[in-house]
Tab-separated table of C-alpha atoms and ligand atoms in Angstrom:
chain	number	residue	atom	x	y	z
V	1	MET	CA	-9.972	-129.108	21.411
V	2	PHE	CA	-7.327	-127.191	23.358
V	3	VAL	CA	-4.369	-129.453	22.774
V	4	HIS	CA	-2.818	-127.098	20.247
V	5	ALA	CA	-3.961	-123.859	21.834
V	6	ILE	CA	-0.490	-122.838	22.965
V	7	THR	CA	1.504	-122.282	19.797
V	8	SER	CA	4.042	-119.583	19.116
V	9	ASP	CA	3.661	-116.890	16.448
V	10	LEU	CA	6.148	-118.783	14.313
V	11	THR	CA	4.091	-121.987	14.395
V	12	TYR	CA	1.029	-119.960	13.579
V	13	GLU	CA	2.723	-118.402	10.561
V	14	PHE	CA	4.028	-121.783	9.367
V	15	SER	CA	0.587	-123.314	9.788
V	16	SER	CA	-1.194	-120.566	7.856
V	17	ASP	CA	1.392	-120.630	5.051
V	18	VAL	CA	1.016	-124.419	4.776
V	19	ARG	CA	-2.761	-124.078	4.707
V	20	ALA	CA	-2.655	-121.371	2.030
V	21	GLY	CA	-0.193	-123.315	-0.138
V	22	LEU	CA	-1.945	-126.681	0.042
V	23	THR	CA	-5.490	-125.392	-0.468
V	24	ARG	CA	-4.640	-123.301	-3.549
V	25	PRO	CA	-6.646	-124.134	-6.637
V	26	GLY	CA	-4.316	-125.603	-9.273
V	27	GLN	CA	-0.638	-126.120	-8.408
V	28	LYS	CA	-0.096	-126.783	-4.680
V	29	GLU	CA	2.970	-125.067	-3.273
V	30	LEU	CA	4.979	-124.490	-0.092
V	31	PRO	CA	7.347	-121.534	0.523
V	32	SER	CA	10.969	-122.618	0.096
V	33	LYS	CA	12.110	-120.779	3.228
V	34	TYR	CA	10.565	-123.600	5.292
V	35	LEU	CA	13.094	-126.073	3.861
V	36	TYR	CA	15.615	-124.645	6.335
V	37	ASP	CA	14.854	-125.938	9.808
V	38	ASP	CA	17.775	-127.503	11.712
V	39	VAL	CA	17.553	-130.762	9.733
V	40	GLY	CA	17.107	-128.955	6.392
V	41	SER	CA	20.022	-126.569	7.042
V	42	ALA	CA	22.248	-129.545	7.881
V	43	LEU	CA	21.145	-131.365	4.702
V	44	PHE	CA	21.837	-128.281	2.584
V	45	GLU	CA	25.312	-128.153	4.117
V	46	VAL	CA	25.826	-131.747	2.860
V	47	ILE	CA	24.444	-130.828	-0.597
V	48	SER	CA	27.105	-128.128	-0.856
V	49	HIS	CA	29.788	-130.860	-0.678
V	50	LEU	CA	28.253	-133.091	-3.400
V	51	PRO	CA	30.246	-133.374	-6.644
V	52	GLU	CA	27.111	-132.629	-8.740
V	53	TYR	CA	26.270	-129.401	-6.871
V	54	GLY	CA	29.045	-126.921	-7.605
V	55	LEU	CA	27.191	-123.728	-6.685
V	56	THR	CA	28.395	-123.206	-3.109
V	57	ARG	CA	31.984	-124.119	-3.912
V	58	ALA	CA	32.011	-121.680	-6.862
V	59	ASP	CA	30.697	-118.925	-4.595
V	60	GLU	CA	33.355	-119.631	-1.996
V	61	ARG	CA	36.152	-119.907	-4.596
V	62	LEU	CA	35.298	-116.470	-5.956
V	63	LEU	CA	35.214	-114.892	-2.500
V	64	GLN	CA	38.493	-116.519	-1.504
V	65	ARG	CA	40.267	-115.489	-4.721
V	66	HIS	CA	38.961	-111.961	-4.974
V	67	ALA	CA	38.360	-110.863	-1.371
V	68	SER	CA	41.071	-108.156	-1.431
V	69	ASP	CA	40.003	-106.866	-4.823
V	70	ILE	CA	36.358	-106.665	-3.674
V	71	VAL	CA	37.183	-104.951	-0.377
V	72	ASP	CA	39.536	-102.470	-2.103
V	73	ARG	CA	36.588	-101.110	-4.054
V	74	LEU	CA	34.632	-100.175	-0.915
V	75	ALA	CA	34.597	-96.716	0.629
V	76	MET	CA	35.730	-96.930	4.286
V	77	PRO	CA	34.766	-97.016	7.109
V	78	VAL	CA	32.255	-99.751	6.450
V	79	ALA	CA	30.045	-102.150	8.451
V	80	VAL	CA	28.938	-105.492	6.986
V	81	ALA	CA	25.388	-106.893	7.034
V	82	GLU	CA	24.766	-110.344	5.588
V	83	LEU	CA	21.315	-111.567	4.519
V	84	GLY	CA	21.139	-115.310	5.191
V	85	SER	CA	24.594	-115.977	6.581
V	86	GLY	CA	24.209	-119.773	6.600
V	87	SER	CA	27.237	-121.381	8.207
V	88	GLY	CA	29.308	-118.234	7.573
V	89	LYS	CA	32.136	-120.253	6.039
V	90	LYS	CA	32.484	-118.328	2.788
V	91	THR	CA	32.189	-114.933	4.494
V	92	ARG	CA	35.485	-115.571	6.301
V	93	TRP	CA	37.574	-114.394	3.330
V	94	LEU	CA	35.832	-111.035	3.070
V	95	LEU	CA	35.958	-110.436	6.820
V	96	LYS	CA	39.668	-111.302	6.950
V	97	ALA	CA	40.379	-108.825	4.156
V	98	LEU	CA	38.315	-106.158	5.926
V	99	GLY	CA	39.867	-106.889	9.324
V	100	ARG	CA	43.286	-106.037	7.862
V	101	ARG	CA	42.040	-102.566	6.952
V	102	GLN	CA	39.782	-101.560	9.848
V	103	ARG	CA	38.016	-102.770	12.998
V	104	THR	CA	34.785	-104.171	11.474
V	105	PHE	CA	31.292	-104.855	12.741
V	106	TYR	CA	29.596	-107.849	11.089
V	107	TYR	CA	25.808	-108.217	11.365
V	108	PRO	CA	24.509	-111.581	10.092
V	109	VAL	CA	20.720	-111.626	9.575
V	110	GLU	CA	19.348	-115.156	9.544
V	111	ILE	CA	15.980	-116.815	10.266
V	112	SER	CA	17.588	-120.093	11.320
V	113	ARG	CA	18.831	-119.898	14.919
V	114	SER	CA	21.126	-122.895	14.492
V	115	ALA	CA	22.695	-121.429	11.326
V	116	LEU	CA	23.230	-118.134	13.150
V	117	ALA	CA	24.913	-119.904	16.066
V	118	MET	CA	27.096	-121.894	13.641
V	119	CYS	CA	28.111	-118.715	11.846
V	120	GLU	CA	29.071	-116.970	15.099
V	121	ARG	CA	31.184	-119.980	16.125
V	122	GLU	CA	32.800	-120.227	12.669
V	123	LEU	CA	33.866	-116.582	12.444
V	124	ARG	CA	34.582	-115.369	15.956
V	125	ASP	CA	38.318	-116.107	15.748
V	126	ILE	CA	38.986	-113.533	12.978
V	127	ASP	CA	41.039	-110.539	14.133
V	128	SER	CA	39.386	-107.123	14.369
V	129	ILE	CA	35.848	-108.417	13.721
V	130	SER	CA	32.888	-108.002	16.114
V	131	ILE	CA	29.785	-110.080	15.405
V	132	VAL	CA	26.220	-109.131	16.322
V	133	GLY	CA	23.649	-111.584	14.949
V	134	PHE	CA	19.978	-110.894	14.181
V	135	GLU	CA	17.474	-113.752	14.176
V	136	ARG	CA	15.037	-111.987	11.861
V	137	GLU	CA	13.660	-111.856	8.335
V	138	TYR	CA	16.138	-110.274	5.890
V	139	LEU	CA	14.559	-106.870	5.352
V	140	ASP	CA	13.520	-106.403	8.985
V	141	GLY	CA	17.033	-107.241	10.144
V	142	LEU	CA	18.683	-104.999	7.557
V	143	ARG	CA	16.367	-102.117	8.481
V	144	GLN	CA	17.319	-102.499	12.126
V	145	VAL	CA	21.034	-102.516	11.288
V	146	ALA	CA	20.673	-99.435	9.063
V	147	THR	CA	18.657	-97.390	11.550
V	148	GLU	CA	20.082	-98.462	14.929
V	149	TYR	CA	23.586	-99.798	14.304
V	150	ARG	CA	25.071	-97.654	11.523
V	151	LYS	CA	27.555	-95.170	12.979
V	152	TYR	CA	27.938	-91.628	11.716
V	153	GLY	CA	29.846	-91.494	8.411
V	154	GLN	CA	29.874	-95.267	8.108
V	155	ARG	CA	28.938	-97.077	4.877
V	156	LEU	CA	27.008	-100.331	4.797
V	157	PHE	CA	28.267	-103.290	2.791
V	158	VAL	CA	25.440	-105.820	2.363
V	159	LEU	CA	26.151	-109.450	1.410
V	160	PHE	CA	23.509	-111.515	-0.351
V	161	LEU	CA	25.451	-114.595	-1.406
V	162	GLY	CA	24.870	-118.196	-2.475
V	163	SER	CA	22.297	-117.274	-5.151
V	164	THR	CA	19.570	-117.110	-2.527
V	165	ILE	CA	18.075	-114.419	-4.782
V	166	GLY	CA	17.424	-117.233	-7.280
V	167	ASN	CA	14.563	-118.452	-5.080
V	168	PHE	CA	12.558	-115.365	-6.118
V	169	ASP	CA	11.020	-115.218	-9.569
V	170	ARG	CA	12.505	-112.485	-11.771
V	171	PRO	CA	10.051	-109.654	-10.962
V	172	ALA	CA	10.204	-110.473	-7.230
V	173	ALA	CA	14.013	-110.464	-7.356
V	174	VAL	CA	14.057	-106.901	-8.734
V	175	LYS	CA	11.466	-105.856	-6.185
V	176	PHE	CA	13.567	-107.344	-3.384
V	177	LEU	CA	16.697	-105.534	-4.615
V	178	ALA	CA	14.715	-102.294	-4.783
V	179	GLU	CA	13.578	-102.790	-1.181
V	180	VAL	CA	17.162	-103.363	-0.077
V	181	ARG	CA	18.137	-100.218	-1.988
V	182	ARG	CA	15.474	-98.146	-0.189
V	183	ILE	CA	16.974	-99.098	3.173
V	184	LEU	CA	20.467	-98.040	1.995
V	185	GLU	CA	22.103	-94.645	1.388
V	186	PRO	CA	23.872	-93.618	-1.821
V	187	GLY	CA	27.406	-95.045	-1.788
V	188	ASP	CA	26.435	-98.127	0.247
V	189	SER	CA	27.059	-101.400	-1.556
V	190	LEU	CA	25.647	-104.857	-2.113
V	191	LEU	CA	27.627	-107.949	-3.084
V	192	LEU	CA	25.226	-110.236	-4.921
V	193	GLY	CA	25.993	-113.907	-5.653
V	194	THR	CA	24.031	-115.378	-8.584
V	195	ASP	CA	24.126	-118.751	-10.247
V	196	LEU	CA	24.481	-118.476	-14.032
V	197	GLU	CA	22.710	-120.364	-16.802
V	198	LYS	CA	24.157	-123.778	-17.656
V	199	PRO	CA	23.128	-126.900	-19.597
V	200	SER	CA	19.990	-128.697	-18.380
V	201	THR	CA	21.771	-132.013	-17.800
V	202	ARG	CA	24.197	-130.366	-15.405
V	203	LEU	CA	21.362	-128.623	-13.559
V	204	LEU	CA	19.221	-131.741	-13.270
V	205	ALA	CA	22.153	-133.709	-11.841
V	206	ALA	CA	22.778	-130.909	-9.325
V	207	TYR	CA	19.176	-130.860	-8.099
V	208	ASP	CA	18.599	-134.634	-8.186
V	209	ASP	CA	21.883	-136.079	-6.962
V	210	GLU	CA	22.756	-139.790	-7.056
V	211	LEU	CA	23.017	-140.166	-3.309
V	212	GLY	CA	19.553	-138.757	-2.732
V	213	VAL	CA	20.570	-135.935	-0.389
V	214	THR	CA	18.528	-133.350	-2.324
V	215	ALA	CA	15.580	-135.753	-2.227
V	216	ALA	CA	15.962	-135.968	1.557
V	217	PHE	CA	16.295	-132.159	1.765
V	218	ASN	CA	13.033	-131.769	-0.153
V	219	LEU	CA	11.140	-134.548	1.699
V	220	ASN	CA	12.245	-133.070	5.024
V	221	LEU	CA	9.695	-130.328	4.406
V	222	LEU	CA	6.928	-132.930	4.782
V	223	ALA	CA	8.710	-134.443	7.796
V	224	ARG	CA	8.863	-130.951	9.303
V	225	ILE	CA	5.116	-130.495	8.799
V	226	ASN	CA	4.625	-133.865	10.533
V	227	ARG	CA	6.842	-132.778	13.442
V	228	GLU	CA	5.641	-129.227	13.937
V	229	LEU	CA	2.050	-129.321	12.747
V	230	ASP	CA	1.183	-132.843	13.856
V	231	ALA	CA	0.502	-134.093	10.316
V	232	ASN	CA	0.595	-137.624	8.926
V	233	PHE	CA	2.436	-137.358	5.589
V	234	ASP	CA	3.711	-140.836	4.639
V	235	LEU	CA	7.156	-139.939	3.266
V	236	GLY	CA	7.325	-143.212	1.340
V	237	GLN	CA	4.318	-142.092	-0.704
V	238	PHE	CA	5.968	-138.919	-2.058
V	239	SER	CA	8.933	-138.628	-4.436
V	240	HIS	CA	11.406	-135.868	-5.084
V	241	GLU	CA	11.415	-134.390	-8.587
V	242	ALA	CA	13.675	-131.782	-10.206
V	243	ARG	CA	12.448	-130.085	-13.408
V	244	ILE	CA	13.737	-127.436	-15.723
V	245	ASN	CA	11.350	-124.573	-16.391
V	246	HIS	CA	12.670	-123.248	-19.714
V	247	GLU	CA	10.408	-120.211	-19.791
V	248	ALA	CA	11.297	-119.080	-16.270
V	249	ARG	CA	14.932	-120.202	-16.731
V	250	SER	CA	14.822	-121.992	-13.406
V	251	VAL	CA	15.121	-125.412	-11.827
V	252	GLU	CA	12.041	-126.387	-9.842
V	253	MET	CA	11.800	-128.887	-7.023
V	254	HIS	CA	8.525	-130.713	-6.539
V	255	LEU	CA	7.203	-133.467	-4.267
V	256	ARG	CA	5.097	-135.900	-6.262
V	257	SER	CA	2.310	-137.938	-4.688
V	258	ASN	CA	2.861	-141.589	-5.649
V	259	ARG	CA	-0.811	-142.384	-5.319
V	260	ARG	CA	-4.182	-140.946	-4.507
V	261	GLN	CA	-4.135	-140.111	-0.799
V	262	THR	CA	-5.470	-137.837	1.942
V	263	VAL	CA	-3.183	-136.228	4.511
V	264	SER	CA	-4.334	-134.678	7.807
V	265	ILE	CA	-2.565	-131.679	9.296
V	266	ALA	CA	-3.926	-131.388	12.835
V	267	VAL	CA	-2.541	-127.989	13.842
V	268	ALA	CA	-3.869	-126.410	10.638
V	269	GLY	CA	-7.188	-128.248	11.114
V	270	LEU	CA	-6.889	-129.434	7.539
V	271	ASP	CA	-7.320	-132.545	5.393
V	272	VAL	CA	-5.564	-132.357	2.027
V	273	GLU	CA	-6.325	-134.628	-0.903
V	274	PHE	CA	-3.740	-135.588	-3.504
V	275	ARG	CA	-4.349	-137.112	-6.907
V	276	GLU	CA	-1.867	-139.727	-8.129
V	277	GLY	CA	1.022	-137.815	-9.728
V	278	GLU	CA	-0.044	-134.459	-8.312
V	279	THR	CA	2.875	-132.348	-7.060
V	280	ILE	CA	3.681	-129.748	-4.425
V	281	TRP	CA	6.046	-127.132	-5.812
V	282	THR	CA	8.622	-126.438	-3.080
V	283	GLU	CA	11.379	-124.332	-4.645
V	284	SER	CA	12.595	-122.517	-7.746
V	285	SER	CA	16.239	-121.701	-8.410
V	286	HIS	CA	16.500	-119.105	-11.151
V	287	LYS	CA	19.593	-118.929	-13.336
V	288	TYR	CA	20.889	-115.675	-14.814
V	289	SER	CA	23.022	-114.276	-17.591
V	290	THR	CA	25.801	-111.853	-16.609
V	291	LYS	CA	24.213	-109.064	-18.660
V	292	GLU	CA	20.868	-109.515	-16.985
V	293	ILE	CA	22.426	-108.841	-13.577
V	294	PHE	CA	23.497	-105.367	-14.759
V	295	GLN	CA	19.911	-104.706	-15.912
V	296	MET	CA	18.383	-105.948	-12.660
V	297	ALA	CA	20.780	-103.741	-10.701
V	298	ARG	CA	19.806	-100.694	-12.782
V	299	ALA	CA	16.102	-101.411	-12.370
V	300	ALA	CA	16.602	-101.377	-8.591
V	301	SER	CA	18.642	-98.116	-8.588
V	302	PHE	CA	22.017	-99.764	-8.129
V	303	CYS	CA	24.971	-99.565	-10.465
V	304	CYS	CA	26.925	-102.777	-11.112
V	305	GLU	CA	30.497	-101.664	-10.628
V	306	ALA	CA	32.351	-104.973	-11.000
V	307	GLN	CA	31.710	-108.650	-11.585
V	308	TRP	CA	33.756	-111.779	-10.882
V	309	ILE	CA	32.913	-115.040	-12.692
V	310	ASP	CA	33.798	-118.642	-11.868
V	311	GLU	CA	34.562	-120.648	-15.008
V	312	GLU	CA	34.424	-124.134	-13.529
V	313	TRP	CA	30.817	-123.741	-12.317
V	314	PRO	CA	29.431	-120.593	-13.981
V	315	PHE	CA	28.568	-118.279	-11.094
V	316	ALA	CA	28.897	-114.513	-10.618
V	317	GLU	CA	29.660	-112.174	-7.743
V	318	SER	CA	28.478	-108.681	-8.641
V	319	LEU	CA	29.361	-105.554	-6.670
V	320	LEU	CA	26.399	-103.161	-6.798
V	321	ILE	CA	26.672	-99.573	-5.588
V	322	ALA	CA	23.581	-97.705	-4.388
V	323	GLU	CA	23.034	-94.633	-6.589
H	401	LIG	C1	20.646	-122.212	-1.205
H	401	LIG	C2	18.762	-121.452	-2.441
H	401	LIG	C3	20.929	-121.355	-3.407
H	401	LIG	O1	18.558	-122.951	-4.957
H	401	LIG	O2	20.415	-123.979	-5.360
H	401	LIG	C4	20.012	-126.714	-3.205
H	401	LIG	C5	19.018	-124.457	-2.387
H	401	LIG	N1	17.902	-126.481	-3.372
H	401	LIG	N2	19.500	-127.819	-3.759
H	401	LIG	C6	19.599	-123.495	-4.590
H	401	LIG	C7	18.986	-125.852	-2.973
H	401	LIG	C8	18.224	-127.691	-3.843
H	401	LIG	C9	19.939	-123.534	-3.101
H	401	LIG	N3	20.033	-122.145	-2.535
């Protein structure tokens, strides 16, 4: 069968990750990064406007209110690298504040081509800012910026916003920060956005909204597997579920099989069986305490130099300096 012989590296990687996740003994799972194809990125953009989901608006409020204060704490000259720029909307405030002080290079690193294009369109009108985008994985992109694009005497200011770090479990989050730190030089900085702990009812409403946009965002992962890997998931036979994991202090998203069923994924050459009620775990969003962020920073050889908190939707921006 040669029909699927010509597939790109990216399809190959997606296919092998899907195979690994759905053939695991015990809990089936899929990596959350695959939620963000063009459809998924657009659905997340809608989620960020829902009344129940205050996270993105809190992040943006903090950056808008405190942009000058944040930028004033940076040693100049500085270049900006952002890990997962998304639409770029909330970065505007920081870049405007920087553009008033110096001509600034901005390097968004983003695996979604459409998000990268959106971000370039959104931000190109800001005075004194030059944008060079990288369609790469976070650490690969950051490494390239640090080794090939950093000018002599220039500091790097890395942005990791939107609580994307919350998708890692706690040990993996520290490990990721430590890897970022290894790419940086002492005196470089990292602005880290983290969602803070809040009551379960508020979290469950945020991750299982009335309108069903989060459900669509989650189910789109199965639709994406149908589209890209020629699978036959029946979307009507799976349901979105949000759960609190009290031990991990996270919200989990799952896709629950409504009945016993078998799904074929042609490109992966795979048939997957589901029991009634069995779930695929698709994402975790970890929630933090403010104190814990200081400890995580320390463990990764950063020093947390300042923190800004949103009261309306508890969320923190933390400025970490590489030691
Ligand atoms: C973009 C990863 C921060 O975990 O809250 C939104 C993604 N998932 N609703 C999050 C998401 C379900 C979001 N992050």
